[in-house]
Amino acid sequence: MSLKKLNKTQRSAVEANDGPILIFAGAGSGKTRVLTHKMFYLIREGLYKPENILSVTFTNKAAKEMKLRVMELLKTDDLPITIGTFHSVCARLLRVEAKHLDLSPQFAIYDVQDQIDLLKVVLKELNVPKDVLAPNHARNQISYLKSKMITPSAQTRKARTILEKTVVEVYRSYQKALRHNEALDFDDLLLYPLELFDKHPKVLAKYQRKWKYILVDEYQDTNRPQYNFLTRLSEKHQQICVVGDDDQSIYGWRGADVSNILDFEKFFPSCRVFTLDKNYRSTQQILDAATSVVTHNDRRAKKNLIAANGPGELLGLLETRDELEEADAIISALEKEIKINKRTFSDFSVLYRTNAQSRPLEDAFRRMGIPYNIVGSIRFYHRKEVKDVLAYLRLVINLRDSISLRRIVNFPPRGIGMKTMDKCVQQGDKDNVELFSVLKNAEKLPIRGKQSESLISFYDLIKKYYDLRNKLSASELTRSLIEEAGVLKLFKESTDPDDRERYENVSELLNSIDEFCQKRQDSTLSDFLEEVSLLSDIDHWNDSDNRVTLMTVHSSKGLEFPVVFVAGLDDGLFPLYNAMETKEGLEEERRLFYVALTRAQERVFLLYATNRRRMGGENVMGMPSRFIGEIPNNFLDRIEFHSALTRRVVGGSLQKRTKVAVTRTVTTFDDFKAGDMVEHSIFGAGKIMVLSGTGENQRVGVIFKDGTKKKLIVKYANLTKIS
């Protein structure tokens, strides 16, 4: 395998290996290809051994794809190269070096919900009311401070207002609580290695020797801890190659610093710079429209992207009356694309600025029977019953994890309430012992005998599997523990219809642990818990499903689709009002819009509404986004659209706010019957198998020619009889 498939600039960037390298990779310019071929080149040419290469990126999905591609290029099934996300690489490093930081190698990794649960405890202990500082707000504040490497002590000197001083106090107590629980949050995973390197130079030297060449993907999204981690590792050998696009830096709100890539040459004066400007994804119309907007930003590296796919079509622009008509307009355009260009559902993605915008879209897609997939909805591993089982496993691994203990001490129900737990906490403080240890002698607590028996029984159960944790496989231990705890029995015997799904979810979790153990036979329960805790939204996305993808623009980063709809392009929604308050905020929104457009390969549709229902139910007058105004008219095709919607005022007076009821006007209905052959605008010809109701309330079950089965509401389905 040679480098012949690379273009001239890509090949030059791959072959450059002496000193720091900065690669500006415009959208769709083949950065993943360059990264994978660079790893392949370094190994094939004998410049570096696989075990001496470190490659970091931002999602597990990207890391896995990269590793598979390199293995394919090298024609090998085994590749001892370190490829992973910043968090996974740091987590593995910390488990090995934990002793140097007085940390247990079995430390728990707290996700966002775990952090919020811990902060609820901290806020309660500090007597901080929710209206002064809510747990989620406290978490966001603390995470932002950590991303800027600001310690509680440093922030104490800066705090001026009562709220700022309260945040510092909560921050300090939260860190103590994390240490007490032998737990790290996501930010700590990045900060602790830096502390390790500072306090133990020999450990730093060890990893500098180990990772002699470093490659970084999506470098524009790095924050200060990540930048420090990379520079500390590469400061001696200077063998580092970073790839990124400043125009796609969209995570400033969580601490990412675009100056890391823009100022890379200042940090590494001897670096060589390559700019990948040949785009293999989008058409020139899409690229020029996106570039015309992002060039309004002051601070950016100049790039002139050239499309390999030719000029392409104009960007469709649709004005709609409200979010309901917006959803109809999307479905109408989608129908035409399917008919004219023979597209499938998976060819389409609908992007929006905030998760709240998905609701009217989902309603419309469900009415029309269009299959869709939402990225960023409740993830499998975040479902309550799944997190409950994971909490059992985490407690078995780490008996000091009080958040997991609190979560499951009364699951399945054991008659243990919050007041009982408060008494346990008080006893633990009094005896200066861990919360879990208190349960062992629960008969000494001022509680009823039945409650003390339940606590002792729970203690014995967890202690039993704690002692077995190194004797059983992760799969054996989990199945036995969940069986003995009565989790599956609880859902299986329940009369609650939702508990059937919960039973299936827990069963699916057990299956996933089985599969994990089969794939990695030397793995432990800790390995599984770590992998689960570091998964992101996009790691769960399955692009093989034939469904329309609905997601926020942030979630779409790194993906591509033949047709992209950007919904909600109202000023104040995209860009958001609060982002427009600062120049930096507005520039990041512009970059986000650039990301949205450059997800598209062939077609883009931009939509805005003149009225939109916002939070609180108010209808707000809408203006088209300023970003639409920054696109020259010659790139836009203004498409007229009016759906079959009528509005009527319901009630209302001078004193009371009027409400607007929205109904769909349909003039005629076929009175269908079972056996009728019908035509659907998307699914084609089919046969009605079952039906119920009449007129506009009629529902039909149809089997279409390709075998697709759909339940449709006649009122919305626009079915026509055919012979």
PDB file of N, CA, C and O in Angstrom, residues 165-188:
ATOM      1  N   LYS A 165     -18.791  33.714  45.799  1.00  0.00           N
ATOM      2  CA  LYS A 165     -18.187  33.132  47.009  1.00  0.00           C
ATOM      3  C   LYS A 165     -18.852  31.801  47.361  1.00  0.00           C
ATOM      4  O   LYS A 165     -18.186  30.870  47.823  1.00  0.00           O
ATOM      5  N   THR A 166     -20.169  31.724  47.112  1.00  0.00           N
ATOM      6  CA  THR A 166     -20.889  30.466  47.369  1.00  0.00           C
ATOM      7  C   THR A 166     -20.402  29.365  46.427  1.00  0.00           C
ATOM      8  O   THR A 166     -20.196  28.221  46.840  1.00  0.00           O
ATOM      9  N   VAL A 167     -20.212  29.730  45.158  1.00  0.00           N
ATOM     10  CA  VAL A 167     -19.720  28.752  44.172  1.00  0.00           C
ATOM     11  C   VAL A 167     -18.361  28.203  44.605  1.00  0.00           C
ATOM     12  O   VAL A 167     -18.113  26.993  44.522  1.00  0.00           O
ATOM     13  N   VAL A 168     -17.478  29.073  45.077  1.00  0.00           N
ATOM     14  CA  VAL A 168     -16.143  28.642  45.515  1.00  0.00           C
ATOM     15  C   VAL A 168     -16.252  27.669  46.687  1.00  0.00           C
ATOM     16  O   VAL A 168     -15.566  26.634  46.721  1.00  0.00           O
ATOM     17  N   GLU A 169     -17.125  28.002  47.634  1.00  0.00           N
ATOM     18  CA  GLU A 169     -17.295  27.134  48.811  1.00  0.00           C
ATOM     19  C   GLU A 169     -17.823  25.760  48.394  1.00  0.00           C
ATOM     20  O   GLU A 169     -17.353  24.722  48.875  1.00  0.00           O
ATOM     21  N   VAL A 170     -18.789  25.770  47.464  1.00  0.00           N
ATOM     22  CA  VAL A 170     -19.351  24.509  46.959  1.00  0.00           C
ATOM     23  C   VAL A 170     -18.291  23.734  46.174  1.00  0.00           C
ATOM     24  O   VAL A 170     -18.167  22.508  46.323  1.00  0.00           O
ATOM     25  N   TYR A 171     -17.512  24.430  45.359  1.00  0.00           N
ATOM     26  CA  TYR A 171     -16.426  23.833  44.569  1.00  0.00           C
ATOM     27  C   TYR A 171     -15.442  23.108  45.485  1.00  0.00           C
ATOM     28  O   TYR A 171     -15.092  21.939  45.257  1.00  0.00           O
ATOM     29  N   ARG A 172     -15.028  23.779  46.548  1.00  0.00           N
ATOM     30  CA  ARG A 172     -14.054  23.191  47.481  1.00  0.00           C
ATOM     31  C   ARG A 172     -14.632  21.935  48.151  1.00  0.00           C
ATOM     32  O   ARG A 172     -13.979  20.896  48.242  1.00  0.00           O
ATOM     33  N   SER A 173     -15.886  22.026  48.617  1.00  0.00           N
ATOM     34  CA  SER A 173     -16.527  20.888  49.295  1.00  0.00           C
ATOM     35  C   SER A 173     -16.785  19.741  48.320  1.00  0.00           C
ATOM     36  O   SER A 173     -16.679  18.566  48.685  1.00  0.00           O
ATOM     37  N   TYR A 174     -17.122  20.092  47.085  1.00  0.00           N
ATOM     38  CA  TYR A 174     -17.376  19.086  46.044  1.00  0.00           C
ATOM     39  C   TYR A 174     -16.111  18.274  45.767  1.00  0.00           C
ATOM     40  O   TYR A 174     -16.160  17.041  45.650  1.00  0.00           O
ATOM     41  N   GLN A 175     -14.956  18.957  45.681  1.00  0.00           N
ATOM     42  CA  GLN A 175     -13.700  18.256  45.439  1.00  0.00           C
ATOM     43  C   GLN A 175     -13.363  17.308  46.590  1.00  0.00           C
ATOM     44  O   GLN A 175     -12.899  16.186  46.369  1.00  0.00           O
ATOM     45  N   LYS A 176     -13.615  17.758  47.810  1.00  0.00           N
ATOM     46  CA  LYS A 176     -13.378  16.889  48.976  1.00  0.00           C
ATOM     47  C   LYS A 176     -14.286  15.669  48.918  1.00  0.00           C
ATOM     48  O   LYS A 176     -13.870  14.543  49.232  1.00  0.00           O
ATOM     49  N   ALA A 177     -15.552  15.902  48.513  1.00  0.00           N
ATOM     50  CA  ALA A 177     -16.513  14.798  48.445  1.00  0.00           C
ATOM     51  C   ALA A 177     -16.111  13.792  47.367  1.00  0.00           C
ATOM     52  O   ALA A 177     -16.242  12.575  47.550  1.00  0.00           O
ATOM     53  N   LEU A 178     -15.601  14.289  46.237  1.00  0.00           N
ATOM     54  CA  LEU A 178     -15.124  13.389  45.184  1.00  0.00           C
ATOM     55  C   LEU A 178     -13.989  12.507  45.706  1.00  0.00           C
ATOM     56  O   LEU A 178     -13.994  11.283  45.501  1.00  0.00           O
ATOM     57  N   ARG A 179     -13.022  13.115  46.380  1.00  0.00           N
ATOM     58  CA  ARG A 179     -11.889  12.355  46.926  1.00  0.00           C
ATOM     59  C   ARG A 179     -12.376  11.328  47.936  1.00  0.00           C
ATOM     60  O   ARG A 179     -11.909  10.187  47.960  1.00  0.00           O
ATOM     61  N   HIS A 180     -13.335  11.751  48.759  1.00  0.00           N
ATOM     62  CA  HIS A 180     -13.866  10.848  49.786  1.00  0.00           C
ATOM     63  C   HIS A 180     -14.532   9.628  49.146  1.00  0.00           C
ATOM     64  O   HIS A 180     -14.471   8.518  49.680  1.00  0.00           O
ATOM     65  N   ASN A 181     -15.172   9.852  47.991  1.00  0.00           N
ATOM     66  CA  ASN A 181     -15.863   8.765  47.290  1.00  0.00           C
ATOM     67  C   ASN A 181     -14.946   7.980  46.356  1.00  0.00           C
ATOM     68  O   ASN A 181     -15.416   7.104  45.632  1.00  0.00           O
ATOM     69  N   GLU A 182     -13.650   8.328  46.347  1.00  0.00           N
ATOM     70  CA  GLU A 182     -12.715   7.712  45.404  1.00  0.00           C
ATOM     71  C   GLU A 182     -13.263   7.838  43.988  1.00  0.00           C
ATOM     72  O   GLU A 182     -13.363   6.865  43.230  1.00  0.00           O
ATOM     73  N   ALA A 183     -13.654   9.063  43.637  1.00  0.00           N
ATOM     74  CA  ALA A 183     -14.264   9.307  42.333  1.00  0.00           C
ATOM     75  C   ALA A 183     -13.622  10.507  41.646  1.00  0.00           C
ATOM     76  O   ALA A 183     -13.136  11.424  42.306  1.00  0.00           O
ATOM     77  N   LEU A 184     -13.637  10.481  40.317  1.00  0.00           N
ATOM     78  CA  LEU A 184     -13.181  11.601  39.498  1.00  0.00           C
ATOM     79  C   LEU A 184     -14.293  11.963  38.530  1.00  0.00           C
ATOM     80  O   LEU A 184     -14.994  11.068  38.031  1.00  0.00           O
ATOM     81  N   ASP A 185     -14.476  13.254  38.277  1.00  0.00           N
ATOM     82  CA  ASP A 185     -15.395  13.637  37.214  1.00  0.00           C
ATOM     83  C   ASP A 185     -14.604  13.771  35.913  1.00  0.00           C
ATOM     84  O   ASP A 185     -13.383  13.583  35.888  1.00  0.00           O
ATOM     85  N   PHE A 186     -15.298  14.089  34.809  1.00  0.00           N
ATOM     86  CA  PHE A 186     -14.631  14.143  33.504  1.00  0.00           C
ATOM     87  C   PHE A 186     -13.489  15.157  33.480  1.00  0.00           C
ATOM     88  O   PHE A 186     -12.446  14.923  32.857  1.00  0.00           O
ATOM     89  N   ASP A 187     -13.691  16.299  34.146  1.00  0.00           N
ATOM     90  CA  ASP A 187     -12.644  17.322  34.153  1.00  0.00           C
ATOM     91  C   ASP A 187     -11.418  16.854  34.929  1.00  0.00           C
ATOM     92  O   ASP A 187     -10.279  17.136  34.544  1.00  0.00           O
ATOM     93  N   ASP A 188     -11.641  16.128  36.023  1.00  0.00           N
ATOM     94  CA  ASP A 188     -10.522  15.616  36.826  1.00  0.00           C
ATOM     95  C   ASP A 188      -9.647  14.652  36.035  1.00  0.00           C
ATOM     96  O   ASP A 188      -8.437  14.568  36.255  1.00  0.00           O
TER      97      ASP A 188
END
